[in-house]
CSV table of C-alpha atoms and ligand atoms in Angstrom, one decimal:
chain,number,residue,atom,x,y,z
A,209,UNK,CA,0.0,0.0,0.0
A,210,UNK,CA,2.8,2.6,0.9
A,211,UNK,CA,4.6,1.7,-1.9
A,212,UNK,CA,1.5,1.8,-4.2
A,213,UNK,CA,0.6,5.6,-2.8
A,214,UNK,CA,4.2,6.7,-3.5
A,215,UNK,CA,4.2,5.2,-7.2
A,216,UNK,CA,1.0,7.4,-7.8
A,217,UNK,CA,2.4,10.5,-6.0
A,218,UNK,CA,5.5,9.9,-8.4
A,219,UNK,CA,3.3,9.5,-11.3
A,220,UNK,CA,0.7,12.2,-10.6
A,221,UNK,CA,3.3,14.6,-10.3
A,222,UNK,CA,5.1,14.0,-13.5
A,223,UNK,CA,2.1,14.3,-15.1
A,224,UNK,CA,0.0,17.2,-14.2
A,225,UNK,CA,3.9,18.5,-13.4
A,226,UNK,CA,4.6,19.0,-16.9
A,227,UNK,CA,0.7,20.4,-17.5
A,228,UNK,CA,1.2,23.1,-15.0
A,229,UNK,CA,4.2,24.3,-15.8
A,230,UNK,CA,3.2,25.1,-18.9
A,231,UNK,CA,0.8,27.5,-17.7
A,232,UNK,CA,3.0,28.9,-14.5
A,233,UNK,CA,6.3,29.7,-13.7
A,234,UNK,CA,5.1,28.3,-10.2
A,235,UNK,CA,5.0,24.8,-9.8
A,236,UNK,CA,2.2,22.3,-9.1
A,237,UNK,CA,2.5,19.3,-7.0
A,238,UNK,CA,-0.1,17.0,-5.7
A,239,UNK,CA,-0.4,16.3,-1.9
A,240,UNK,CA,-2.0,12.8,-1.4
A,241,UNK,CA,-5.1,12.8,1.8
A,242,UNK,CA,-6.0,9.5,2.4
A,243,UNK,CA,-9.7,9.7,2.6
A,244,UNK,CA,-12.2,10.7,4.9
A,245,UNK,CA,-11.3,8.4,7.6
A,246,UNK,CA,-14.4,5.9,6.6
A,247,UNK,CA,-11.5,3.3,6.1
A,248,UNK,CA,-11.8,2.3,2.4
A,249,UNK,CA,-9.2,3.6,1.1
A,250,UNK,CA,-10.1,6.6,-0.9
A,251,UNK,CA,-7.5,8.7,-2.4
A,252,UNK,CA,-8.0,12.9,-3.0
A,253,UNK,CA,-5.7,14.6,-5.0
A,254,UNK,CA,-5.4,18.2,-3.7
A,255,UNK,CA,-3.8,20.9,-6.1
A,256,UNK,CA,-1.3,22.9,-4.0
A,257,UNK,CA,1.1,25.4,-5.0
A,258,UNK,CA,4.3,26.7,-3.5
A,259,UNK,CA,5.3,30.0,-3.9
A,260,UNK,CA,8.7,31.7,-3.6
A,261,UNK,CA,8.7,35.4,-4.0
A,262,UNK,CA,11.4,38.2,-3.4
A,263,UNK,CA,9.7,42.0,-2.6
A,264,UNK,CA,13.5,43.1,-3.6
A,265,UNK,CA,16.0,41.3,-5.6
A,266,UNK,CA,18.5,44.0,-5.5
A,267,UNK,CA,20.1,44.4,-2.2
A,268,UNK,CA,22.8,47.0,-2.2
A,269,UNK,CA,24.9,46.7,0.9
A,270,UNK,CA,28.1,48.0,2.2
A,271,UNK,CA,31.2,46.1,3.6
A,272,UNK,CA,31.8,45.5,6.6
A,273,UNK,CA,28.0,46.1,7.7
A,274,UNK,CA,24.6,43.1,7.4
A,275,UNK,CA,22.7,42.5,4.7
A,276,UNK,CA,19.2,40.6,4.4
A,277,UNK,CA,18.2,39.2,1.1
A,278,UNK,CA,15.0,38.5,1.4
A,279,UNK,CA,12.6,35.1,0.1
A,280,UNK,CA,9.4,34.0,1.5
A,281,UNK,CA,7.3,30.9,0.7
A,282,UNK,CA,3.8,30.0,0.9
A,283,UNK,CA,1.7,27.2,0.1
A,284,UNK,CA,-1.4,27.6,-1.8
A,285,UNK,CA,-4.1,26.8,-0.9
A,286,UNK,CA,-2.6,27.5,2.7
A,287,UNK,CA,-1.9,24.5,4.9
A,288,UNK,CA,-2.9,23.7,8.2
A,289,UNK,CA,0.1,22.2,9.2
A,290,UNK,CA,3.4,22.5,8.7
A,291,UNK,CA,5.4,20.5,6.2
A,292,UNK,CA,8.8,20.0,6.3
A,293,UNK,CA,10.8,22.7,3.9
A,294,UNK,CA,14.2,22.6,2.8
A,295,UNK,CA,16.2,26.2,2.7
A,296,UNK,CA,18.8,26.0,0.4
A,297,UNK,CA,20.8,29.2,-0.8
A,298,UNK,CA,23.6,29.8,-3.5
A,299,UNK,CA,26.0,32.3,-4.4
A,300,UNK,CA,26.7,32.7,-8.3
A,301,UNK,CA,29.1,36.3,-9.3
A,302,UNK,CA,27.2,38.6,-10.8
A,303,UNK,CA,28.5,37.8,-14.2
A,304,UNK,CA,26.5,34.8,-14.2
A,305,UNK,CA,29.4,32.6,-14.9
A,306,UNK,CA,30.9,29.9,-13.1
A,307,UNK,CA,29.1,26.8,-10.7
A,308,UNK,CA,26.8,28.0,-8.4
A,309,UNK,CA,28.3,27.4,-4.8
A,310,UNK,CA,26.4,26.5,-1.9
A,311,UNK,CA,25.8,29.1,1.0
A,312,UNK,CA,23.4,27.4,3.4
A,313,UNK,CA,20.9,24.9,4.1
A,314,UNK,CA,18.3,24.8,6.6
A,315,UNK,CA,15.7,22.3,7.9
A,316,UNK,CA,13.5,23.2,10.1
A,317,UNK,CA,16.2,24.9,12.8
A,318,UNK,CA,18.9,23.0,12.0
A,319,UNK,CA,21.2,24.7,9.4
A,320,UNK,CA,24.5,24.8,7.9
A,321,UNK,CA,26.7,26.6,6.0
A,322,UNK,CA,29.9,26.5,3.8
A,323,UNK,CA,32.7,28.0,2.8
A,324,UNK,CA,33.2,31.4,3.0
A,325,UNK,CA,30.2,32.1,4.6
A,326,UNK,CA,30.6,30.0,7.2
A,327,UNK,CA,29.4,31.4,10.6
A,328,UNK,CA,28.4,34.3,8.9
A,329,UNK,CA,25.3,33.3,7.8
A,330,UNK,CA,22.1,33.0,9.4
A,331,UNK,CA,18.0,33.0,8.0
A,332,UNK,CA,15.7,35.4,8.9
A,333,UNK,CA,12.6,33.5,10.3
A,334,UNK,CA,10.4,36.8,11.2
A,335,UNK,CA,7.6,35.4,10.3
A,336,UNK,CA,6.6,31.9,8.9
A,337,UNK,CA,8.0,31.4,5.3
A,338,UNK,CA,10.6,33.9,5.7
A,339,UNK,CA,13.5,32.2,4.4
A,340,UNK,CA,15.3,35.4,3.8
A,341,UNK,CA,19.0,35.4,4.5
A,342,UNK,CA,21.2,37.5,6.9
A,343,UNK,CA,24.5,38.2,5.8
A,344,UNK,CA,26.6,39.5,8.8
A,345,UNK,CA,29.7,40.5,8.2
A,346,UNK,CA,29.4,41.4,4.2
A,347,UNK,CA,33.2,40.8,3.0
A,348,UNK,CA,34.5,42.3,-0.7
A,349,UNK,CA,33.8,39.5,-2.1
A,350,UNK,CA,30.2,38.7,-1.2
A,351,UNK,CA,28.1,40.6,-4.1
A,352,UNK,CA,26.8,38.3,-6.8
A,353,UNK,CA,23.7,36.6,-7.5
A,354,UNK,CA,22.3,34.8,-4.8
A,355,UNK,CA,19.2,32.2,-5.7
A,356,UNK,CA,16.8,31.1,-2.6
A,357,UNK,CA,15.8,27.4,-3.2
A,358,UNK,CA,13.1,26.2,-1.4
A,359,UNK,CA,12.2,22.4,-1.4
A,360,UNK,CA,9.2,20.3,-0.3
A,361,UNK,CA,9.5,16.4,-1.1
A,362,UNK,CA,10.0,16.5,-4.9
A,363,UNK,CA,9.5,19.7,-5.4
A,364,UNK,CA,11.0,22.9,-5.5
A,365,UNK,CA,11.1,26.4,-6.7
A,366,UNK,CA,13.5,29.6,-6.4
A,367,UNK,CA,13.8,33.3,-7.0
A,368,UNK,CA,17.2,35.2,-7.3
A,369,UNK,CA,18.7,38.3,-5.7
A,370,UNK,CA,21.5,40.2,-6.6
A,371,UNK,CA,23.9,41.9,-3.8
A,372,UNK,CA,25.9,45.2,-5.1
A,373,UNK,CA,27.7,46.7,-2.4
A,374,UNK,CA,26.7,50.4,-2.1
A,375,UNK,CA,29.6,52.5,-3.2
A,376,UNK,CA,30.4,56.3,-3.4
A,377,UNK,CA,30.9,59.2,-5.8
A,378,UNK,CA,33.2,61.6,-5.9
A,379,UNK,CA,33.7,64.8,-8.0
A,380,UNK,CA,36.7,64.6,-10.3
A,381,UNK,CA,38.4,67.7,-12.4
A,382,UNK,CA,41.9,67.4,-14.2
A,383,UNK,CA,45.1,68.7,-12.2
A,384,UNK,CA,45.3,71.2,-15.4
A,385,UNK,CA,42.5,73.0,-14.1
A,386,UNK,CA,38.1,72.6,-14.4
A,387,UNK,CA,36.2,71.6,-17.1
A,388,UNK,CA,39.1,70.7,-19.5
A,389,UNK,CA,38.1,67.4,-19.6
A,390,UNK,CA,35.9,65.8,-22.8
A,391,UNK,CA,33.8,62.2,-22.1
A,392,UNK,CA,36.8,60.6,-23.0
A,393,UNK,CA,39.1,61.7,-20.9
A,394,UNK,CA,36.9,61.9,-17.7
A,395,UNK,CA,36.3,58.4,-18.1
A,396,UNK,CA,39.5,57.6,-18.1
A,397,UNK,CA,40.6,59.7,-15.6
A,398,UNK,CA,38.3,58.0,-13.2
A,399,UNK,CA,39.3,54.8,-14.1
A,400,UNK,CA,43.1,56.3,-12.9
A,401,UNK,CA,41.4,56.9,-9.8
A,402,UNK,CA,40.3,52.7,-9.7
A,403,UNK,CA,36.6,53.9,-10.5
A,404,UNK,CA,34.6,54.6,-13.2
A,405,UNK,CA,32.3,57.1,-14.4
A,406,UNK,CA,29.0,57.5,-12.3
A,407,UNK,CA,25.7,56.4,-13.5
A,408,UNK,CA,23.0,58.7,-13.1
A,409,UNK,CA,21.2,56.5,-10.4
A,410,UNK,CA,24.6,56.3,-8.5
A,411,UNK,CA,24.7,60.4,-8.7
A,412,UNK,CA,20.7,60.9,-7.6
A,413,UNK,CA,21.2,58.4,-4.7
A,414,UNK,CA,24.5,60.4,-3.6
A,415,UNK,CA,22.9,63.5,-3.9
A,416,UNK,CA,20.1,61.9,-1.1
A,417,UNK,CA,22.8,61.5,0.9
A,418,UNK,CA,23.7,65.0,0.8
A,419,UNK,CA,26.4,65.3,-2.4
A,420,UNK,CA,26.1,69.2,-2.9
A,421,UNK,CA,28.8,70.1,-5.9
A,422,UNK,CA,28.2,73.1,-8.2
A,423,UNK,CA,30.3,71.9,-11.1
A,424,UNK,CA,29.0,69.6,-13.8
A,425,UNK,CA,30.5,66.3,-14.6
A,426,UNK,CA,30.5,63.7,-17.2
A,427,UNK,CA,28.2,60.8,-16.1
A,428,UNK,CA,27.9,57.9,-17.6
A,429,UNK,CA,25.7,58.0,-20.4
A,430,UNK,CA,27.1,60.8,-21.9
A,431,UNK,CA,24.9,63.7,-20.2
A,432,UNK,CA,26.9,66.2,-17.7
A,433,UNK,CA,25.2,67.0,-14.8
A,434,UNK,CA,25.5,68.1,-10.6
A,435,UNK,CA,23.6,67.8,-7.7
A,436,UNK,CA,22.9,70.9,-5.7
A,437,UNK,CA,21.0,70.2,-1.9
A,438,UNK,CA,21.2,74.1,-0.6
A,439,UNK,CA,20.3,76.4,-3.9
A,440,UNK,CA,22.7,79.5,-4.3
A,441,UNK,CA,23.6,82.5,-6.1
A,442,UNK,CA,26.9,81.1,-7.4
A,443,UNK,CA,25.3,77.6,-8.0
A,444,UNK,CA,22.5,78.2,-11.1
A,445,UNK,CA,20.4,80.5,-8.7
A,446,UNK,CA,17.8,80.4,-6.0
A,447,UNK,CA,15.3,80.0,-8.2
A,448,UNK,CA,15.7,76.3,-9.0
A,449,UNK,CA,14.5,73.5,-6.1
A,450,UNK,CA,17.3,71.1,-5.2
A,451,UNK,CA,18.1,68.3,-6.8
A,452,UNK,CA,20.2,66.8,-9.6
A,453,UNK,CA,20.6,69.7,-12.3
A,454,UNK,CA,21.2,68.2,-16.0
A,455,UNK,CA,22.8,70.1,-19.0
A,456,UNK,CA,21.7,66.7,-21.0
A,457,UNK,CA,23.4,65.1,-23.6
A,458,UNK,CA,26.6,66.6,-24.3
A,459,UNK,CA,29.2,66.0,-27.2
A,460,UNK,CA,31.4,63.7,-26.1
A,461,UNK,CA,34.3,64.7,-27.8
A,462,UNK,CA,33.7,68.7,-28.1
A,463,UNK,CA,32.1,69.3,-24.7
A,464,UNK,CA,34.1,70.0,-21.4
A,465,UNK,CA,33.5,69.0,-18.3
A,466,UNK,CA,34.8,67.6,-14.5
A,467,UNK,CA,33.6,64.0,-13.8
A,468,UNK,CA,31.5,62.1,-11.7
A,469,UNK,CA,33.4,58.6,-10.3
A,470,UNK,CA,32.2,56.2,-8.6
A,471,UNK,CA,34.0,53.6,-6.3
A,472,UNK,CA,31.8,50.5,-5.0
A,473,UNK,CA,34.6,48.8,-2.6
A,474,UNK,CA,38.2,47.9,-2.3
A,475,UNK,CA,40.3,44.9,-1.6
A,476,UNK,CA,42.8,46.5,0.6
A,477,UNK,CA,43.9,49.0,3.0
A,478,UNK,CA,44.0,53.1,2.7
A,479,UNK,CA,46.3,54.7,6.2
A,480,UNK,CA,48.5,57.7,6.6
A,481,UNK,CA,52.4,56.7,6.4
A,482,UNK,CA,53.8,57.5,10.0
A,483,UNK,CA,56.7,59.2,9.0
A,484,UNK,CA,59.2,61.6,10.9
A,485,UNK,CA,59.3,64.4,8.2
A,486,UNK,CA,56.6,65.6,5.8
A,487,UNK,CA,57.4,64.9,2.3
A,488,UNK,CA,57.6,66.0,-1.3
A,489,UNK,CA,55.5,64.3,-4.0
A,490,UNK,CA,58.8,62.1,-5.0
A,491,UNK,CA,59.2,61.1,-1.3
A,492,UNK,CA,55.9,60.5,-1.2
A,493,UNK,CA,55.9,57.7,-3.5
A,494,UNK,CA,59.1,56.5,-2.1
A,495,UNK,CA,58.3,56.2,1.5
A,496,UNK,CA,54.9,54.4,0.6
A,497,UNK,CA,57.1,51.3,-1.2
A,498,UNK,CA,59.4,51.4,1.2
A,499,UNK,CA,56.2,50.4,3.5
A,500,UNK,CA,55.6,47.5,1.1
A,501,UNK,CA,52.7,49.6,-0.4
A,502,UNK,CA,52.2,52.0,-3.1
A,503,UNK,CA,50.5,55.7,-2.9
A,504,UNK,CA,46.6,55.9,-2.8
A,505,UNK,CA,45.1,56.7,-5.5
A,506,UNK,CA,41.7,59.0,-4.8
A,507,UNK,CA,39.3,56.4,-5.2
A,508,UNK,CA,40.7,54.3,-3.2
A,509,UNK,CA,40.5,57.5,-0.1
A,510,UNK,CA,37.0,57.6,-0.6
A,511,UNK,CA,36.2,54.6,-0.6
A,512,UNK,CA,38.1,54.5,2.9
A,513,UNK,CA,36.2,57.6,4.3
A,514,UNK,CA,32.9,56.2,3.3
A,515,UNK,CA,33.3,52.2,4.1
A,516,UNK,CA,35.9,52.0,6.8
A,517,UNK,CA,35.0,55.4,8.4
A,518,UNK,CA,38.8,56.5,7.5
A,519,UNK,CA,39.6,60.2,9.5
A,520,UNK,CA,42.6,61.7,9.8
A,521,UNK,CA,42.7,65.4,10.3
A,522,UNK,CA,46.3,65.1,7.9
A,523,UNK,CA,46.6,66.4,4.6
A,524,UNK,CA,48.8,63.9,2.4
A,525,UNK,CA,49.9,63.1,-1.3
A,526,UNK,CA,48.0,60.6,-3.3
A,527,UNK,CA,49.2,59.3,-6.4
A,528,UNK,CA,47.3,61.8,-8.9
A,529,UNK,CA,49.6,64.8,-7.5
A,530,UNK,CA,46.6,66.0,-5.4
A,531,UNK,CA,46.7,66.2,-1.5
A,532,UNK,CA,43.7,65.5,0.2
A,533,UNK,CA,42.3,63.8,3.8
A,534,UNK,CA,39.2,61.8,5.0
A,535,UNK,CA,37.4,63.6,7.7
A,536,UNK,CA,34.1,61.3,9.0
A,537,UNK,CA,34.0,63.4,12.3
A,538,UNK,CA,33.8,67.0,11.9
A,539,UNK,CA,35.8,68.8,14.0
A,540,UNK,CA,37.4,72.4,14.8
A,541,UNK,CA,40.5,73.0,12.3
A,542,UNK,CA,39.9,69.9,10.5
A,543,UNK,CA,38.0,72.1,7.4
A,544,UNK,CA,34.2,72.3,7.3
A,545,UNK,CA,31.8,71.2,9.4
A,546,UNK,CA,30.6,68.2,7.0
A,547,UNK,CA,32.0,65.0,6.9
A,548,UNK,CA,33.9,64.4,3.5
A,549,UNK,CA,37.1,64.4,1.8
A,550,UNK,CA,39.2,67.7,1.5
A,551,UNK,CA,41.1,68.5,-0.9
A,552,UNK,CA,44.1,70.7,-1.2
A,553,UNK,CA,43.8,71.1,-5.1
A,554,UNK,CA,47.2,69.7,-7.0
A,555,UNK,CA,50.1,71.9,-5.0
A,556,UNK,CA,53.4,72.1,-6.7
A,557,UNK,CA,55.3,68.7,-6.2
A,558,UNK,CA,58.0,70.1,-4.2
A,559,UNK,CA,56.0,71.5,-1.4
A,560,UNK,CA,56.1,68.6,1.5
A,561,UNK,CA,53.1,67.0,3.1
A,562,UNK,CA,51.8,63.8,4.7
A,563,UNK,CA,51.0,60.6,2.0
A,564,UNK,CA,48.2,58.1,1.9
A,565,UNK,CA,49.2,54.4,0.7
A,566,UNK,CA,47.2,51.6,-0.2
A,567,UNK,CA,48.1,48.2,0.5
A,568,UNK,CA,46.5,45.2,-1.0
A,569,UNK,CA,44.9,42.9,1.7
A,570,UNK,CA,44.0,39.1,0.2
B,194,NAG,C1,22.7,45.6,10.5
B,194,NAG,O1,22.9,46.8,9.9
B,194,NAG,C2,21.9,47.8,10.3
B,194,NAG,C3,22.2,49.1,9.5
B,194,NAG,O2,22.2,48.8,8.2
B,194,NAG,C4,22.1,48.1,11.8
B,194,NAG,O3,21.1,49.0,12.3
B,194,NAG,C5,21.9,46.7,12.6
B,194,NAG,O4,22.1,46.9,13.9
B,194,NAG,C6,22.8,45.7,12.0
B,194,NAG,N1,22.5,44.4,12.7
B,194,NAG,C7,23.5,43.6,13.2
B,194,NAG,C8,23.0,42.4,13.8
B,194,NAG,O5,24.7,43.9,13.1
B,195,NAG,C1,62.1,65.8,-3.5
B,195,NAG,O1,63.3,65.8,-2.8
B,195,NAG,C2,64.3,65.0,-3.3
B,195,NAG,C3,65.5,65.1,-2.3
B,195,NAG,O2,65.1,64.5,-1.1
B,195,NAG,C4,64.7,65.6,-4.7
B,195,NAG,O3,65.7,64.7,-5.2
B,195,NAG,C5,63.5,65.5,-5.6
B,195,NAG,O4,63.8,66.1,-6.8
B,195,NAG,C6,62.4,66.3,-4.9
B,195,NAG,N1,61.2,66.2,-5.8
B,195,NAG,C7,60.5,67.2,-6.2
B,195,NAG,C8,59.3,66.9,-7.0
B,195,NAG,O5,60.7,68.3,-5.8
């Protein structure tokens, strides 16, 4: 008799299976209730349907902090009790390429989890069905594509969220001077900095932050734009509301702008070189080697001020010939009352100064 019931369940479900998925990017299976308890053996087939859903399948986070991807399932019609459900998440890069590694599983409250993300990794559980997971510390390599797989006996169904790590941009103008660079050359110039030109979500969602910069730069797709949070005079006038202020499309080639970079994360470590005397740009460079590192490059010190909380009340060299410092706590003689990072401009290389290196952390 079991093994008859099983049979059927097998053979029901490859067959209305393949029916409903036709019709549904859910997926049917057939729950077997035997009878009505008048003992001859009766068999109802009851249609139910599992549901996975994400409200969110981007998740930006930042590193260092927690992130919660979130999945919940639900049976429907809904059940009266519970069924045994399998958690299973994996971690693909964002690219889409390469195996799919595994992450967790979960049954019922025993879970486990691999790799990497070994004791970093926990589910949610707020609420029945909340299979959503908790990522806690995120590391630099965490963002990719992350697919919740939920499975009851034979069956099972997923949904896919993607984990970008929040970054940050910064305003960018040519050591010759502002707007002297075309689309070109601002991109390329942020890529010098190890970033890359904004995008114009990347700019709006800085400028909601608080980015308030009244020279336009090169975004991405070729318009030139800034964000303005107090309107001013010397800033397109008081008439305008805040926001992000667009001169549109420009000629890429012809029309000259600053640029808008954006870093998302880095692999290794931005600090101030302890050094006895203050040096010139040369020495800079020097003494940062010398440390088994090499100068910072300006991405890299903002992506320091705004991930690792990097402050230092020091102005130093970085490797573009500019001489800036990271400031996360406002304080008296450490420039304005906003966090952010100063800059100095590009002085002339002999004048002496702090320096910033980087050093590559694996
Ligand atoms: C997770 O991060 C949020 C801020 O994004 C913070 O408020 C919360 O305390 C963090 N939770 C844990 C467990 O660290
Ligand atoms: C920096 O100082 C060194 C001497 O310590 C000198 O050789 C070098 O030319 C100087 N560099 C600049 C850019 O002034």
């Amino acid at each position: 008799m079991w093994i008859l019931r099983h049979l059927l369940v097998l053979l029901m479900h490859l067959f209305l299976g393949s029916l409903a998925q036709k019709f549904s990017n859910g997926y049917y299976y057939q729950d077997i209730v035997n009878g009505n308890g008048n003992g001859n053996g009766e068999i109802y087939f009851h249609k139910i349907r599992l549901h996975v859903e994400s409200p969110e399948t981007l998740v930006s986070g930042v590193q260092g902090s927690n992130a919660t991807l979130p999945c919940h399932y639900r049976y429907e019609p809904a059940l009266s009790a519970p069924r045994r459900t399998r958690v299973k998440w994996f971690w693909q890069p964002v690219s889409g390429e390469g195996q799919e590694r595994d992450v967790m599983v979960a049954i019922g409250t025993r879970h486990r989890s691999y790799g990497d993300f070994k004791g970093r990794v926990r589910l949610h559980r707020s609420a029945p069905g909340d299979a959503s997971l908790v990522i806690n510390p995120l590391q630099s390599d965490d963002t990719g594509r992350y697919r919740c797989e939920i499975i009851d006996g034979l069956e099972d169904e997923s949904v896919t969220v993607q984990l970008n790590f929040r970054g940050v941009v910064f305003p960018y103008h040519s050591s010759r001077g502002r707007y002297l660079m075309n689309f070109h050359e601002a991109k390329e110039a942020c890529e010098k900095q190890d970033a890359h030109l904004a995008t114009f979500e990347q700019l709006y969602a800085s400028w909601e932050e608080g980015l308030d910069w009244c020279n336009a730069g090169w975004l991405m797709d070729g318009t030139a734009q800034y964000p303005v949070v107090v309107p001013r005079e010397a800033c397109g006038g008081t008439e305008l509301a805040p926001g992000v202020r667009s001169y549109g499309v420009r000629d890429k080639s012809l029309d000259r702008f600053d640029a808008f970079c954006f870093i998302s994360t880095i692999r290794g470590e931005v600090y101030f070189l302890q050094h006895h005397i203050k040096l010139n740009f040369t020495e800079a460079v020097e003494a940062c080697q010398s440390d088994g590192a090499r100068i910072a490059k300006v991405g890299q010190l903002y992506a320091a001020w705004r991930f690792v909380g990097l402050d230092q009340c020091d102005a130093g060299w970085l490797a573009d010939g500019s001489v800036r410092y990271p400031i996360t706590q406002p304080r008296m003689n450490c420039g304005t009352s906003e966090p952010g990072v100063r800059s100095l401009g590009f002085p002339p290389k002999h004048l002496k100064h702090g320096v910033y290196c980087y050093k590559v952390r694996w």
